[in-house]
Amino acid sequence: MTEKRKRRVVVTGLGCVSPLGLDVASLWQGFMEGRSGIDYITRFDTAEFATKFAGEVKGFDPLNWLSNREVRQMDRFIHLAIAASDEAKKDAGLSTITDEFAPRVASIMGVGVGGLESIEITHDKMREVGSPKRISPYFIPMMISNLAPGQVSMRHNLKGPSYTVTSACASATHAIGDAFRLIADGTVDMAFSGGAEATVTELGIGGFNAIKALSTRNDAPQKASRPFDQDRDGFVMGEGAAVVILEELHHALSRGAKIYAEMTGYGATADANHITQPAPGGEGAIRCMTLCIQDAGLQPRDVDYVNAHGTSTPVNDPLESIAMKAVFGEYAKKVAVSSTKSMTGHLLGAAGAVEAVALAKAIENQCAPPTINLENPAPECDMDYVPHKARSMKIDHAMSNSLGFGGTNATIMFSRYTE
């Protein structure tokens, strides 16, 4: 930990709704089983689409969390955020956030796109009748991205800073990093932070098909997300939400909270290179990981496990591997690396939140999730990617990378809590 940081930050609650299930236990069980949550899309007719599968959240009924009226006033990404926040709050052992404490609790979420489904539905209704009179008065608050943390703050009485971070696939990781710094610097004592995304829609799938970013392995959806594999052909879209509750250490101890891990480091950089292509040699990712490790007061050899960005795209996987090898040097062959996107798909702005949950659970259980579908590693991808099966191992320090369009990079570090 850097000398300037006086306050320690710990993880005391986890919540998740993902393609592997409707809670954290289901997510972790899926990881331990090496099970894919990818299947054929059910939310719209894919007959005209090049990609016909995704990581949908299955069996999710927002009425289990919200009233009929509330459901109609929110987009799906907000429904998912609410569900994850409820689980995280319960998991953290929190009851009512009192008005006295509320100003010391932040609500910061990463959302890459926002209410895409609401935009599509509203546009279709307006064109159908040829009049803007069909636009719902709730349309704007349904689709704007800051209503994920906004609705979470209103639901749980969180009166500290409340905002959305939008930085493509790094959104949730940046949000968690921002929350970390707000607590460490003394601005707040607690934060509900994470990410939410629901872009398994016609425009979402069609748009990423248009730039040929998605896998088209329609004959074998569960084999389609294959990070670091020679036969990868693009990423798989996923949807979901995850929330981690970060808390100042003494506050957590004073209320007897369970501590999953300590958040010890955060790095953020930009490639300043290209709208979709990483910087040559992974230069931006190298600086990002290095800053995170330094921020945690660690050396590269101290890192036991990395949850890689690992998107299963031809460009990302080799460049991220090159970047990790540059950061870890001679230790690169010893650090365990995996991509849980092989099981969940890529949740865009919410991806880093699900992967933060994976870090906390990995430290709690001393077990690294696997990279499934890694049958034929690409020549440039020659690290230890924990293939096929979860691995019991010592994990004192675990790191997660998120690298997004526009050249935005974020890395966080969770460490085993010690007094």
GROMACS .gro file of C-alpha atoms in nm, residues 106-358:
model
  253
  106ALA     CA    1  -2.155   0.612  -0.228
  107SER     CA    2  -2.333   0.445  -0.520
  108ILE     CA    3  -2.099   0.418  -0.819
  109MET     CA    4  -2.168   0.186  -1.111
  110GLY     CA    5  -2.012   0.111  -1.446
  111VAL     CA    6  -2.248   0.099  -1.743
  112GLY     CA    7  -2.110   0.084  -2.094
  113VAL     CA    8  -2.427   0.146  -2.295
  114GLY     CA    9  -2.739   0.188  -2.079
  115GLY     CA   10  -3.101   0.126  -2.175
  116LEU     CA   11  -3.057   0.000  -2.529
  117GLU     CA   12  -3.369  -0.217  -2.517
  118SER     CA   13  -3.581   0.080  -2.406
  119ILE     CA   14  -3.443   0.289  -2.690
  120GLU     CA   15  -3.532   0.020  -2.944
  121ILE     CA   16  -3.884  -0.037  -2.809
  122THR     CA   17  -3.963   0.334  -2.781
  123HIS     CA   18  -3.834   0.411  -3.129
  124ASP     CA   19  -4.044   0.130  -3.277
  125LYS     CA   20  -4.358   0.255  -3.100
  126MET     CA   21  -4.304   0.610  -3.218
  127ARG     CA   22  -4.248   0.506  -3.580
  128GLU     CA   23  -4.547   0.271  -3.568
  129VAL     CA   24  -4.791   0.555  -3.503
  130GLY     CA   25  -4.586   0.833  -3.660
  131SER     CA   26  -4.605   1.047  -3.348
  132PRO     CA   27  -4.386   1.125  -3.045
  133LYS     CA   28  -4.700   1.099  -2.831
  134ARG     CA   29  -4.623   0.727  -2.783
  135ILE     CA   30  -4.302   0.812  -2.597
  136SER     CA   31  -4.332   0.721  -2.229
  137PRO     CA   32  -4.259   0.996  -1.974
  138TYR     CA   33  -4.031   0.736  -1.813
  139PHE     CA   34  -3.828   0.679  -2.131
  140ILE     CA   35  -3.537   0.908  -2.041
  141PRO     CA   36  -3.494   0.780  -1.683
  142MET     CA   37  -3.526   0.426  -1.816
  143MET     CA   38  -3.242   0.452  -2.063
  144ILE     CA   39  -2.984   0.692  -1.920
  145SER     CA   40  -2.692   0.509  -1.766
  146ASN     CA   41  -2.674   0.694  -1.434
  147LEU     CA   42  -3.011   0.558  -1.330
  148ALA     CA   43  -2.846   0.228  -1.233
  149PRO     CA   44  -2.658   0.386  -0.940
  150GLY     CA   45  -2.939   0.639  -0.904
  151GLN     CA   46  -3.203   0.372  -0.847
  152VAL     CA   47  -2.966   0.176  -0.623
  153SER     CA   48  -2.903   0.489  -0.413
  154MET     CA   49  -3.276   0.558  -0.377
  155ARG     CA   50  -3.357   0.197  -0.292
  156HIS     CA   51  -3.095   0.172  -0.017
  157ASN     CA   52  -3.082   0.535   0.103
  158LEU     CA   53  -2.727   0.603  -0.016
  159LYS     CA   54  -2.663   0.979  -0.006
  160GLY     CA   55  -2.292   0.997  -0.084
  161PRO     CA   56  -2.159   1.046  -0.438
  162SER     CA   57  -2.379   0.871  -0.694
  163TYR     CA   58  -2.275   0.844  -1.058
  164THR     CA   59  -2.203   0.617  -1.351
  165VAL     CA   60  -1.866   0.554  -1.507
  166THR     CA   61  -1.888   0.488  -1.880
  167SER     CA   62  -1.562   0.366  -2.029
  168ALA     CA   63  -1.671   0.079  -2.253
  169CYS     CA   64  -1.551  -0.258  -2.125
  170ALA     CA   65  -1.353  -0.098  -1.842
  171SER     CA   66  -1.657   0.081  -1.694
  172ALA     CA   67  -1.717  -0.134  -1.386
  173THR     CA   68  -1.348  -0.165  -1.302
  174HIS     CA   69  -1.309   0.213  -1.318
  175ALA     CA   70  -1.621   0.248  -1.100
  176ILE     CA   71  -1.478   0.015  -0.836
  177GLY     CA   72  -1.146   0.199  -0.855
  178ASP     CA   73  -1.320   0.534  -0.804
  179ALA     CA   74  -1.511   0.397  -0.505
  180PHE     CA   75  -1.189   0.261  -0.360
  181ARG     CA   76  -1.021   0.599  -0.377
  182LEU     CA   77  -1.320   0.784  -0.230
  183ILE     CA   78  -1.307   0.557   0.073
  184ALA     CA   79  -0.929   0.557   0.102
  185ASP     CA   80  -0.921   0.937   0.084
  186GLY     CA   81  -1.189   0.974   0.351
  187THR     CA   82  -1.469   1.115   0.136
  188VAL     CA   83  -1.700   0.823   0.224
  189ASP     CA   84  -1.686   0.516   0.447
  190MET     CA   85  -1.870   0.270   0.225
  191ALA     CA   86  -1.967   0.223  -0.139
  192PHE     CA   87  -2.202   0.007  -0.340
  193SER     CA   88  -2.003  -0.029  -0.661
  194GLY     CA   89  -1.996  -0.251  -0.966
  195GLY     CA   90  -2.167  -0.255  -1.304
  196ALA     CA   91  -2.475  -0.348  -1.502
  197GLU     CA   92  -2.541  -0.413  -1.871
  198ALA     CA   93  -2.827  -0.553  -2.081
  199THR     CA   94  -2.734  -0.528  -2.447
  200VAL     CA   95  -2.846  -0.868  -2.574
  201THR     CA   96  -3.079  -0.683  -2.810
  202GLU     CA   97  -3.116  -0.649  -3.184
  203LEU     CA   98  -2.906  -0.334  -3.200
  204GLY     CA   99  -2.651  -0.472  -2.954
  205ILE     CA  100  -2.589  -0.797  -3.137
  206GLY     CA  101  -2.635  -0.641  -3.480
  207GLY     CA  102  -2.399  -0.355  -3.403
  208PHE     CA  103  -2.116  -0.577  -3.285
  209ASN     CA  104  -2.178  -0.809  -3.581
  210ALA     CA  105  -2.137  -0.508  -3.808
  211ILE     CA  106  -1.781  -0.458  -3.685
  212LYS     CA  107  -1.721  -0.835  -3.692
  213ALA     CA  108  -1.637  -0.843  -3.322
  214LEU     CA  109  -1.865  -1.134  -3.222
  215SER     CA  110  -1.808  -1.505  -3.258
  216THR     CA  111  -2.032  -1.673  -3.517
  217ARG     CA  112  -1.981  -2.028  -3.390
  218ASN     CA  113  -2.355  -2.092  -3.413
  219ASP     CA  114  -2.323  -2.471  -3.420
  220ALA     CA  115  -2.161  -2.481  -3.074
  221PRO     CA  116  -2.249  -2.175  -2.860
  222GLN     CA  117  -2.098  -2.312  -2.540
  223LYS     CA  118  -1.765  -2.355  -2.719
  224ALA     CA  119  -1.770  -2.007  -2.874
  225SER     CA  120  -1.600  -1.808  -2.597
  226ARG     CA  121  -1.249  -1.949  -2.606
  227PRO     CA  122  -0.995  -1.695  -2.479
  228PHE     CA  123  -0.632  -1.750  -2.581
  229ASP     CA  124  -0.730  -2.037  -2.813
  230GLN     CA  125  -0.600  -2.052  -3.167
  231ASP     CA  126  -0.951  -2.108  -3.301
  232ARG     CA  127  -1.120  -1.811  -3.132
  233ASP     CA  128  -1.325  -1.599  -3.370
  234GLY     CA  129  -1.463  -1.317  -3.157
  235PHE     CA  130  -1.623  -1.243  -2.823
  236VAL     CA  131  -1.961  -1.360  -2.696
  237MET     CA  132  -2.206  -1.099  -2.567
  238GLY     CA  133  -2.325  -1.140  -2.210
  239GLU     CA  134  -2.558  -0.950  -1.980
  240GLY     CA  135  -2.590  -0.912  -1.606
  241ALA     CA  136  -2.485  -0.706  -1.307
  242ALA     CA  137  -2.260  -0.732  -1.005
  243VAL     CA  138  -2.215  -0.516  -0.697
  244VAL     CA  139  -1.933  -0.524  -0.445
  245ILE     CA  140  -1.961  -0.341  -0.117
  246LEU     CA  141  -1.637  -0.167  -0.029
  247GLU     CA  142  -1.589  -0.040   0.323
  248GLU     CA  143  -1.333   0.139   0.535
  249LEU     CA  144  -1.159  -0.123   0.748
  250HIS     CA  145  -1.233   0.013   1.097
  251HIS     CA  146  -1.597   0.069   1.009
  252ALA     CA  147  -1.623  -0.291   0.887
  253LEU     CA  148  -1.456  -0.425   1.201
  254SER     CA  149  -1.672  -0.212   1.430
  255ARG     CA  150  -1.988  -0.377   1.300
  256GLY     CA  151  -1.839  -0.728   1.284
  257ALA     CA  152  -1.860  -0.754   0.907
  258LYS     CA  153  -1.730  -1.052   0.715
  259ILE     CA  154  -1.424  -0.951   0.512
  260TYR     CA  155  -1.371  -1.127   0.181
  261ALA     CA  156  -1.055  -0.941   0.085
  262GLU     CA  157  -0.879  -0.608   0.104
  263MET     CA  158  -0.869  -0.385  -0.202
  264THR     CA  159  -0.510  -0.271  -0.224
  265GLY     CA  160  -0.447  -0.127  -0.569
  266TYR     CA  161  -0.591   0.045  -0.874
  267GLY     CA  162  -0.442   0.161  -1.202
  268ALA     CA  163  -0.593   0.344  -1.499
  269THR     CA  164  -0.438   0.450  -1.830
  270ALA     CA  165  -0.522   0.535  -2.192
  271ASP     CA  166  -0.364   0.398  -2.508
  272ALA     CA  167  -0.428   0.713  -2.715
  273ASN     CA  168  -0.398   0.491  -3.018
  274HIS     CA  169  -0.718   0.372  -3.194
  275ILE     CA  170  -1.094   0.348  -3.136
  276THR     CA  171  -1.090  -0.033  -3.117
  277GLN     CA  172  -0.729  -0.154  -3.142
  278PRO     CA  173  -0.499  -0.173  -2.837
  279ALA     CA  174  -0.171   0.012  -2.843
  280PRO     CA  175   0.118  -0.171  -3.011
  281GLY     CA  176   0.283  -0.414  -2.774
  282GLY     CA  177   0.010  -0.360  -2.516
  283GLU     CA  178   0.186  -0.045  -2.393
  284GLY     CA  179  -0.123   0.101  -2.224
  285ALA     CA  180  -0.207  -0.226  -2.049
  286ILE     CA  181   0.152  -0.260  -1.931
  287ARG     CA  182   0.144   0.082  -1.767
  288CYS     CA  183  -0.198   0.012  -1.618
  289MET     CA  184  -0.096  -0.316  -1.453
  290THR     CA  185   0.231  -0.164  -1.335
  291LEU     CA  186   0.051   0.130  -1.173
  292CYS     CA  187  -0.189  -0.105  -0.996
  293ILE     CA  188   0.091  -0.323  -0.860
  294GLN     CA  189   0.281  -0.016  -0.743
  295ASP     CA  190  -0.032   0.132  -0.588
  296ALA     CA  191  -0.073  -0.188  -0.385
  297GLY     CA  192   0.287  -0.163  -0.264
  298LEU     CA  193   0.370  -0.495  -0.429
  299GLN     CA  194   0.620  -0.642  -0.671
  300PRO     CA  195   0.506  -0.834  -0.980
  301ARG     CA  196   0.623  -1.161  -0.823
  302ASP     CA  197   0.375  -1.106  -0.537
  303VAL     CA  198   0.073  -1.148  -0.767
  304ASP     CA  199  -0.064  -1.501  -0.754
  305TYR     CA  200  -0.360  -1.481  -0.990
  306VAL     CA  201  -0.479  -1.256  -1.273
  307ASN     CA  202  -0.835  -1.250  -1.403
  308ALA     CA  203  -0.750  -1.141  -1.755
  309HIS     CA  204  -0.963  -0.926  -1.981
  310GLY     CA  205  -0.940  -1.231  -2.209
  311THR     CA  206  -1.216  -1.154  -2.457
  312SER     CA  207  -1.161  -1.439  -2.706
  313THR     CA  208  -1.087  -1.193  -2.986
  314PRO     CA  209  -0.799  -1.224  -3.231
  315VAL     CA  210  -0.652  -0.889  -3.125
  316ASN     CA  211  -0.696  -0.873  -2.747
  317ASP     CA  212  -0.570  -1.210  -2.632
  318PRO     CA  213  -0.216  -1.205  -2.775
  319LEU     CA  214  -0.161  -0.838  -2.691
  320GLU     CA  215  -0.282  -0.883  -2.334
  321SER     CA  216  -0.055  -1.185  -2.302
  322ILE     CA  217   0.239  -0.985  -2.434
  323ALA     CA  218   0.158  -0.708  -2.186
  324MET     CA  219   0.137  -0.949  -1.893
  325LYS     CA  220   0.469  -1.108  -1.989
  326ALA     CA  221   0.627  -0.762  -2.001
  327VAL     CA  222   0.492  -0.678  -1.656
  328PHE     CA  223   0.579  -1.007  -1.486
  329GLY     CA  224   0.908  -1.074  -1.663
  330GLU     CA  225   1.070  -1.402  -1.560
  331TYR     CA  226   0.777  -1.467  -1.324
  332ALA     CA  227   0.528  -1.467  -1.615
  333LYS     CA  228   0.531  -1.844  -1.651
  334LYS     CA  229   0.443  -1.889  -1.281
  335VAL     CA  230   0.149  -1.653  -1.235
  336ALA     CA  231  -0.192  -1.818  -1.283
  337VAL     CA  232  -0.411  -1.640  -1.539
  338SER     CA  233  -0.767  -1.715  -1.643
  339SER     CA  234  -1.055  -1.558  -1.831
  340THR     CA  235  -1.395  -1.617  -1.673
  341LYS     CA  236  -1.547  -1.467  -1.988
  342SER     CA  237  -1.502  -1.817  -2.128
  343MET     CA  238  -1.803  -1.908  -1.906
  344THR     CA  239  -2.007  -1.586  -1.881
  345GLY     CA  240  -1.938  -1.418  -2.212
  346HIS     CA  241  -1.840  -1.053  -2.216
  347LEU     CA  242  -2.073  -0.831  -2.011
  348LEU     CA  243  -1.926  -0.510  -2.158
  349GLY     CA  244  -1.959  -0.235  -1.895
  350ALA     CA  245  -2.050  -0.489  -1.624
  351ALA     CA  246  -1.767  -0.732  -1.700
  352GLY     CA  247  -1.521  -0.589  -1.449
  353ALA     CA  248  -1.779  -0.612  -1.170
  354VAL     CA  249  -1.842  -0.983  -1.225
  355GLU     CA  250  -1.468  -1.034  -1.241
  356ALA     CA  251  -1.419  -0.842  -0.915
  357VAL     CA  252  -1.661  -1.087  -0.753
  358ALA     CA  253  -1.446  -1.365  -0.900
   0.00000   0.00000   0.00000
